[in-house]
XYZ file of C-alpha atoms in Angstrom:
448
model
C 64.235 42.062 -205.860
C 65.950 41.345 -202.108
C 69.244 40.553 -202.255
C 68.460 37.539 -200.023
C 67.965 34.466 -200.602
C 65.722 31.950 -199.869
C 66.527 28.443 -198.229
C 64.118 25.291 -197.444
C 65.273 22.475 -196.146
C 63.057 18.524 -196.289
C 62.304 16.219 -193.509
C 65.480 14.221 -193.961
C 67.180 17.391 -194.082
C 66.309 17.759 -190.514
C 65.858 14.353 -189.385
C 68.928 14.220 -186.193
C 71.277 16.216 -184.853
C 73.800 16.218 -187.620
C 71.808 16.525 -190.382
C 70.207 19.800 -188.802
C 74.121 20.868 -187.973
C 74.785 19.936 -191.974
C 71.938 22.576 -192.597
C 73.162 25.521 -190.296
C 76.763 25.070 -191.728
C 75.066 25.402 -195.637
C 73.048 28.478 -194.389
C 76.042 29.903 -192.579
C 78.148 29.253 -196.136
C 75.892 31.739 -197.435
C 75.667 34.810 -196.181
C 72.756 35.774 -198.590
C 70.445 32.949 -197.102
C 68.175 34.958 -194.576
C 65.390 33.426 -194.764
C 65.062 29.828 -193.992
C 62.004 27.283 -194.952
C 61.879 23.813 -192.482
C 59.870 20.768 -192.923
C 58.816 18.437 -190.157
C 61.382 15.594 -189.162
C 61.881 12.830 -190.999
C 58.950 10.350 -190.323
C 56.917 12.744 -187.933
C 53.974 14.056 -190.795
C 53.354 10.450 -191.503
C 53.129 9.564 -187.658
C 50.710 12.673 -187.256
C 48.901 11.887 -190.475
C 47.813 8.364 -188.409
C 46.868 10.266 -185.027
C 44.678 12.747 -187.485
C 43.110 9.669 -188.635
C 41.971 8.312 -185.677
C 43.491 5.769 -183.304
C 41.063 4.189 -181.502
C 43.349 2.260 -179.054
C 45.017 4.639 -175.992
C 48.106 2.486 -176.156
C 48.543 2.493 -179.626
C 48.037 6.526 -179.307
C 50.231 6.363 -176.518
C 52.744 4.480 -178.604
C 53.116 6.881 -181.299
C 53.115 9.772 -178.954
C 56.322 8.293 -177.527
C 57.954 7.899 -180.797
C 57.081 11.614 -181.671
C 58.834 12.713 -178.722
C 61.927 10.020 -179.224
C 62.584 11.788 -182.150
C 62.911 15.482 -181.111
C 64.502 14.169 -177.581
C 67.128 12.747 -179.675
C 68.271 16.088 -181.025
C 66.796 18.436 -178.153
C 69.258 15.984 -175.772
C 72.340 16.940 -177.591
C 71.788 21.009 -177.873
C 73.624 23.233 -174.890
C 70.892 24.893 -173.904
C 67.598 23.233 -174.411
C 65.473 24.152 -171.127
C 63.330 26.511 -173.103
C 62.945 24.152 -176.466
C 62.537 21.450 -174.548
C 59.266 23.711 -172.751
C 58.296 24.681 -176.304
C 58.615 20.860 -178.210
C 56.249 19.732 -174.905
C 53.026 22.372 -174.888
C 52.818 21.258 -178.987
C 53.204 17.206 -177.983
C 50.426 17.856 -175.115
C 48.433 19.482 -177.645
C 48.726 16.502 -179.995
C 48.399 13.963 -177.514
C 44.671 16.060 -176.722
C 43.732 16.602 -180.779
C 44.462 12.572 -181.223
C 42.409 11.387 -178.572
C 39.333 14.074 -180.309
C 40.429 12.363 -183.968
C 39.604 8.770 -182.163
C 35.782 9.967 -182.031
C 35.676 11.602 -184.611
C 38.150 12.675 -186.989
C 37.940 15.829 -189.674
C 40.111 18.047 -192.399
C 39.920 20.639 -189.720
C 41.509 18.551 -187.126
C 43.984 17.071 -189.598
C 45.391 20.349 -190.712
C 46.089 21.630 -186.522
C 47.807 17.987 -186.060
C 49.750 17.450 -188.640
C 51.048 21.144 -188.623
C 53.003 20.432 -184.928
C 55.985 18.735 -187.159
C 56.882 21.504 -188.274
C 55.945 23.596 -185.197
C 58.557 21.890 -183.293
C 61.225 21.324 -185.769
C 62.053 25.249 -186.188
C 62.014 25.554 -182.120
C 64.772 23.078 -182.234
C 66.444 24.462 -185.533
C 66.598 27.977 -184.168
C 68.444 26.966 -181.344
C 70.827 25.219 -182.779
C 71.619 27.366 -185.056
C 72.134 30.087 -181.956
C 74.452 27.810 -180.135
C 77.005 27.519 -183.654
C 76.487 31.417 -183.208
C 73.749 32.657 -186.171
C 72.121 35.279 -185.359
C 68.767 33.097 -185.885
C 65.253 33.962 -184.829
C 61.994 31.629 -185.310
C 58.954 32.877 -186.824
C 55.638 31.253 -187.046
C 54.960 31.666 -190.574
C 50.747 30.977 -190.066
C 50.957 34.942 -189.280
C 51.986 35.378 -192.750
C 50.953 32.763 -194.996
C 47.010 33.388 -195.428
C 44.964 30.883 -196.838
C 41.132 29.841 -197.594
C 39.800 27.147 -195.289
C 39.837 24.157 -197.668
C 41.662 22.085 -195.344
C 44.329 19.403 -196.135
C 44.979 21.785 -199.740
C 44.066 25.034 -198.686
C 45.078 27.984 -201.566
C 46.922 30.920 -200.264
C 45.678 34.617 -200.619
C 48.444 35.813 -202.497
C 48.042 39.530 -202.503
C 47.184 39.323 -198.368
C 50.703 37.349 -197.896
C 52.559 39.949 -199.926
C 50.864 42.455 -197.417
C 51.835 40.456 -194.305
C 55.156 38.965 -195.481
C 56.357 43.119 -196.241
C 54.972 44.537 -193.014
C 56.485 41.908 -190.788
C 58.907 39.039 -192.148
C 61.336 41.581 -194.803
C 62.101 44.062 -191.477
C 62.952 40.526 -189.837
C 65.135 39.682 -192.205
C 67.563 42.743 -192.617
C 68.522 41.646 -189.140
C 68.160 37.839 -188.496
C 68.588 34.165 -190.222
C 64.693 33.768 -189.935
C 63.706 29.980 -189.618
C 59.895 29.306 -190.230
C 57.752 26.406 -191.568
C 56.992 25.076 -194.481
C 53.553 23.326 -195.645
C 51.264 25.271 -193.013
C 49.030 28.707 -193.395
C 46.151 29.968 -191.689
C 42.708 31.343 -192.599
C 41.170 34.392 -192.266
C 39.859 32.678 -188.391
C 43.467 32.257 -187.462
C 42.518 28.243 -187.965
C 45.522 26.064 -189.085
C 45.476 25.390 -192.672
C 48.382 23.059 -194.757
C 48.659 23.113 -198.192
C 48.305 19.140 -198.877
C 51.222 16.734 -198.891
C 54.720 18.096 -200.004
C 53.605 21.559 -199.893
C 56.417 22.774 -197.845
C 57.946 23.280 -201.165
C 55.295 25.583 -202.309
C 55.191 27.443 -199.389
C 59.050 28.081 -199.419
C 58.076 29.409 -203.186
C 55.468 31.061 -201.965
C 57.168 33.176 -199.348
C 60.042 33.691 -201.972
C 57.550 35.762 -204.173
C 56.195 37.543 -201.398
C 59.708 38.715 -199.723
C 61.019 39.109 -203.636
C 64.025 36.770 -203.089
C 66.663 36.818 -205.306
C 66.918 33.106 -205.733
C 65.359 30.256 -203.532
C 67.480 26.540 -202.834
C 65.453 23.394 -202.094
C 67.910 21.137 -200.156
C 66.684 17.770 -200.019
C 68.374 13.921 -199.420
C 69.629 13.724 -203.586
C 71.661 16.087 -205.477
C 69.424 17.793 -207.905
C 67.109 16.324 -210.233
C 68.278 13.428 -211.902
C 67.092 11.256 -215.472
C 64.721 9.480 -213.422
C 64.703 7.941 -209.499
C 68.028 6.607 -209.197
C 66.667 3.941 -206.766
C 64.914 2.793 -209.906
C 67.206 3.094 -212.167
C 71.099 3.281 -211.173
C 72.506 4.290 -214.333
C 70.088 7.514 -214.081
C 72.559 11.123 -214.166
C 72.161 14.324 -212.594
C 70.703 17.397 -214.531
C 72.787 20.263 -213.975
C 70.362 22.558 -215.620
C 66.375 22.467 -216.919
C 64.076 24.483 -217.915
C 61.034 25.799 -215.801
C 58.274 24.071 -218.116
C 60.636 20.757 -218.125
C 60.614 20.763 -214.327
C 56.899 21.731 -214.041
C 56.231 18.698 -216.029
C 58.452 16.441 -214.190
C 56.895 17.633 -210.600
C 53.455 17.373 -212.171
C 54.053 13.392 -213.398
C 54.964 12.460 -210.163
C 59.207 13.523 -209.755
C 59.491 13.213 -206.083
C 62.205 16.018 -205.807
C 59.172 18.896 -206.476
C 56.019 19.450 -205.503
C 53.596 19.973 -208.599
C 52.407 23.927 -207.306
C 56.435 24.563 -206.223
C 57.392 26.539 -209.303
C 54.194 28.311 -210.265
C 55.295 31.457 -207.811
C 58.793 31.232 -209.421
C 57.658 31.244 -212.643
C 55.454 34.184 -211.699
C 58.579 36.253 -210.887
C 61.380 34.353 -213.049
C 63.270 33.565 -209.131
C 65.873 30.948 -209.960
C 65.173 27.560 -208.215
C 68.395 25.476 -207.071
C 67.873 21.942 -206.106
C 70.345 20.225 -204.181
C 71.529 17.325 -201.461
C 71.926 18.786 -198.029
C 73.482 15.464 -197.404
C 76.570 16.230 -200.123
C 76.136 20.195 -200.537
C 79.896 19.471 -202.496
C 78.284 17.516 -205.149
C 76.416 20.542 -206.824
C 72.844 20.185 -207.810
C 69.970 20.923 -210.507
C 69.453 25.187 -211.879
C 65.941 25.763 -212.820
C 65.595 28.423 -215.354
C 63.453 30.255 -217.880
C 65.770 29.698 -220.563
C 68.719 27.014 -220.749
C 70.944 26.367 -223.065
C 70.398 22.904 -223.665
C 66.839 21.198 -224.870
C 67.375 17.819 -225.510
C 64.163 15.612 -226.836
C 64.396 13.336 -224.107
C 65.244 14.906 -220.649
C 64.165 12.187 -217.926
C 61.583 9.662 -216.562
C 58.425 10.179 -213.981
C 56.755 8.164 -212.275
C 53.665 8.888 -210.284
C 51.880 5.704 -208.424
C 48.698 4.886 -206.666
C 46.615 5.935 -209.932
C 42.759 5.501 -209.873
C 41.080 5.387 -213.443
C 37.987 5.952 -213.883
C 35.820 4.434 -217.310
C 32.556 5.881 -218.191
C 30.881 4.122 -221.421
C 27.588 5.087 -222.945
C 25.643 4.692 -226.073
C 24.371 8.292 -225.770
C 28.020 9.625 -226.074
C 27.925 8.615 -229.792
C 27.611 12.034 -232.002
C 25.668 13.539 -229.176
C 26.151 16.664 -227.549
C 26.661 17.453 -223.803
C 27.910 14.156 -222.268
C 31.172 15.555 -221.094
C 29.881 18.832 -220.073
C 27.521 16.547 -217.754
C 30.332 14.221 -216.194
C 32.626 17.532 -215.203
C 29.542 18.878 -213.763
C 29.487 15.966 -211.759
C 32.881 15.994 -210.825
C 33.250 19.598 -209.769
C 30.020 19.284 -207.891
C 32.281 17.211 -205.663
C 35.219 18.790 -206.156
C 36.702 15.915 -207.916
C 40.093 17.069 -209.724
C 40.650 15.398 -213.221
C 44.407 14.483 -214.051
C 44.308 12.611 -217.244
C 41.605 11.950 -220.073
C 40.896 10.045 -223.465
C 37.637 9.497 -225.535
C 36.277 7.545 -227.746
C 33.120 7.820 -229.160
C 31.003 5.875 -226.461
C 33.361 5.873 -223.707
C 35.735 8.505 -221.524
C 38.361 7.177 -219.313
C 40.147 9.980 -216.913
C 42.663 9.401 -213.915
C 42.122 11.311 -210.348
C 44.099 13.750 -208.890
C 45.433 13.531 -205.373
C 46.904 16.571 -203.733
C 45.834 16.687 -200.508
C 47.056 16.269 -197.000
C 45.843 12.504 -196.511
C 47.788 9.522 -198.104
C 46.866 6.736 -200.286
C 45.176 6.762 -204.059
C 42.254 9.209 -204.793
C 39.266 8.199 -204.113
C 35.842 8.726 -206.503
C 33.100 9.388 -203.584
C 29.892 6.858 -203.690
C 27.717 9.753 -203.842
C 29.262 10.968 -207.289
C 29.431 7.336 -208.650
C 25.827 7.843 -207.888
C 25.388 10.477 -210.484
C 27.710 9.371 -212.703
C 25.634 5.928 -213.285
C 23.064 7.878 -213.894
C 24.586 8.686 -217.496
C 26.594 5.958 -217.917
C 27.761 2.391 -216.633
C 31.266 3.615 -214.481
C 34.364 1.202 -214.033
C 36.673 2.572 -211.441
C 40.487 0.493 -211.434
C 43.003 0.882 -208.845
C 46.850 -0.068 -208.205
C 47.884 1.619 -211.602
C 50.943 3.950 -211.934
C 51.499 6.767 -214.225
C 54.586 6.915 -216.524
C 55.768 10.489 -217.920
C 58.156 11.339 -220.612
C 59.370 14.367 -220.530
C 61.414 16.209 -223.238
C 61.251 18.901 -225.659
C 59.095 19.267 -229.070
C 58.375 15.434 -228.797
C 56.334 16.097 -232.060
C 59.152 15.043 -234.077
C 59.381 12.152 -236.847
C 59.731 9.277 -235.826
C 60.280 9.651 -231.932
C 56.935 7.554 -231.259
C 58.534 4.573 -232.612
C 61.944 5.097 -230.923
C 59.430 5.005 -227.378
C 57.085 2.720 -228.236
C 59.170 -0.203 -229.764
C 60.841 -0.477 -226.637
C 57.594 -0.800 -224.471
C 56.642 -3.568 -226.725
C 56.556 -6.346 -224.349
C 54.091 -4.363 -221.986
C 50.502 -3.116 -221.443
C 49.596 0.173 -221.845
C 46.498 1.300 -220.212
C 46.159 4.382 -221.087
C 48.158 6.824 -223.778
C 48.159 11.252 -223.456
C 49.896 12.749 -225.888
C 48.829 16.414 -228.042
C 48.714 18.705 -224.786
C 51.797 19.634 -224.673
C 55.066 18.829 -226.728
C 57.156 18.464 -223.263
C 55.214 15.164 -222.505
C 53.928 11.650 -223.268
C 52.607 9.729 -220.618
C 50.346 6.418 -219.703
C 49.037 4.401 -217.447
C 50.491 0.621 -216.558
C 49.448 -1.751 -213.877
C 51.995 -1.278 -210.748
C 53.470 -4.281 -210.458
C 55.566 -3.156 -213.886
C 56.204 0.041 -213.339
C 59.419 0.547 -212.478
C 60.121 -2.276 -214.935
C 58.678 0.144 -217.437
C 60.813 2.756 -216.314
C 64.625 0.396 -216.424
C 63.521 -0.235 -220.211
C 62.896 3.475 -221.493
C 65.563 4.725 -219.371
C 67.961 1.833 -220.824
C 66.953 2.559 -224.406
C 66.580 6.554 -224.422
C 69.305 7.648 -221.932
C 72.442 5.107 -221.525
């Protein structure tokens, strides 16, 4: 292993001047950190998420090109030097302003990937040089010559053994000298096309790059400090987590956590890299050690919730004692690259929940074309505006938990139960409007 270590830093992290000076003063506490991971500014994917797709109006476009380069003006106008970031920040806004007025014709995944990429493209011009004016020795790298990926745009999956190649011939030599600042969320493909992988992935990428440089440890500094019970903006009484376990976390990033994204902690794992999580905001306060092993494994460890659920129902006569039917619906499904989240059965009818993970917002969609095919073996029911709730502890298969949950949850409507998979997690489905209703209760009951 390096003996460096591994920073990334989220949108809010790097959303003004201040908060990007709170960030070089945590990197410069650390003389380990060489290596630094950077998300867009705050509010700049989602801006670039509506250009990708497609504004029709030239004002509107016009409108949100302004407020793209309000943003980075605000901080580029306060650096000592910024002549040649300012230069920089401009070529990528002129090559937005030209890729939105293409996504108003006609807008694709392609297209997508090469706009929303620029947030991030600019933020680490700006970073850089801050960071050189407080007197780091800090050089920017554009990580898309490192961090290979297939072309499945909006959730492209890296080429792990070609980034290991890359990241040792180019980015470790960097970093014996430098504070390296490069992006988070974006690759490339084998074309040199820009490729992201899908919303929040700047987290995997940072984890990502980790493996490949063989960090010794790798800090996500976000807006909260560490990982807490549940979303404190849901519930107030929810506490920080000073330590969990790798397969507690993956759970909780999985079921929807919004501190992690779901892939984050797979290259971690892979190399048993020690993840810290805490509040660039309040870098006093401490934060959240992910391990392999802790010390403490409580049943109940915190709350998840994931929103914007789409179930799908399937029911059929045939399904009864026959052979075959599921085997036929995944077909389906992977034929159109449909990823399954949840699933129950019962002996004439399936329901499963969608998977979302790519770059574009909103709740997953099931295409018209594989309805098609699915009504072809059975009548299909497809609900929106459902969230998912997740439990997550350790060996939840213990008497008389199950009533402990469920007797509090007594007053509302469960859609849809998972339990058996795994022993770190119950979860189900509940309309949205009582979701974080859902979540006060349990909390109340299991954790104050």
């Amino acid at each position: 292993m390096s003996a460096f270590n591994v920073a990334k830093f989220g949108g809010t992290s790097v959303a003004n001047f201040e908060a990007m000076s709170r960030c070089s003063a945590i990197i410069e506490n650390n003389p380990h950190t060489k290596l630094v991971v950077s998300s867009a500014c705050s509010g700049v994917t989602n801006l670039l998420v509506e250009l990708a797709n497609g504004v029709q109006e030239s004002e509107q476009r016009a409108l949100i090109l302004k407020q793209l380069a309000d943003i980075h003006h605000a901080i580029i106008d306060q650096l000592a030097d910024p002549t040649q970031v300012e230069k920089e920040v401009h070529t990528i806004l002129d090559s937005v302003a030209s890729a939105a007025e293409a996504a108003s014709f006609q807008s694709s995944k392609k297209l997508t990937d090469h706009l929303v990429a620029c947030g991030e493209l600019m933020s680490t011009h700006i970073l850089a040089q801050l960071m050189r004016e407080r007197g780091v020795n800090a050089v920017r790298f554009d990580i898309r010559d490192v961090l290979r990926t297939d072309d499945h745009y909006g959730r492209a999956e890296p080429q792990l053994d070609e980034i290991k190649r890359l990241a040792k011939a180019t980015l470790v030599p960097l970093c014996q000298q430098n504070v390296v600042i490069t992006q988070g969320f974006i690759g490339s493909d084998e074309q040199g096309n820009t490729t992201t992988l899908g919303r929040g992935g700047s987290d995997y990428s940072a984890a990502l790059i980790a493996e490949a440089v063989e960090a010794s440890g790798l800090e996500i500094w976000t807006d909260v400090p560490g990982i807490y019970t549940t979303d404190p903006r849901i519930a107030p009484k929810a506490a920080p987590i000073p330590e969990i376990s790798f397969s507690e976390a993956s759970e909780m990033a999985n079921f929807g956590a919004k501190i992690l994204h779901p892939s984050t902690l797979v290259p971690a794992i892979r190399h048993g890299i020690p993840v810290f999580v805490g509040s660039s905001k309040e870098p006093e306060k401490g934060g959240t050690w992910i391990r392999q092993e802790v010390e403490n494994s409580p049943q109940f460890r915190a709350l998840a919730l994931r929103c914007n659920q789409t179930m799908v129902t399937l029911r059929s006569a045939k399904m009864f004692h026959a052979y075959g039917f599921l085997a036929k619906v995944f077909e389906v499904l992977a034929k159109y690259k449909i990823s399954v989240d949840l699933i129950t059965t019962s002996e004439i009818s399936v329901s499963l929940t969608l998977d979302k993970t790519d770059t574009a917002g909103g709740a997953p969609e099931l295409p018209q074309e594989a309805r098609a095919e699915l009504e072809e073996l059975a009548t299909v029911e497809v609900e929106h505006n459902l969230c998912l709730v997740a439990l997550i502890g350790n060996q939840m298969e213990t008497k008389g938990y199950a009533k402990q949950v469920f007797s509090t949850l007594g007053d509302f409507n469960l859609r849809m139960i998972c339990y058996g998979a795994s022993d770190h997690n119950l979860c189900f489905l509940v309309d949205a409007p009582v979701s974080k209703n859902v979540i006060q209760k349990l909390h109340e009951d299991l954790f104050e």
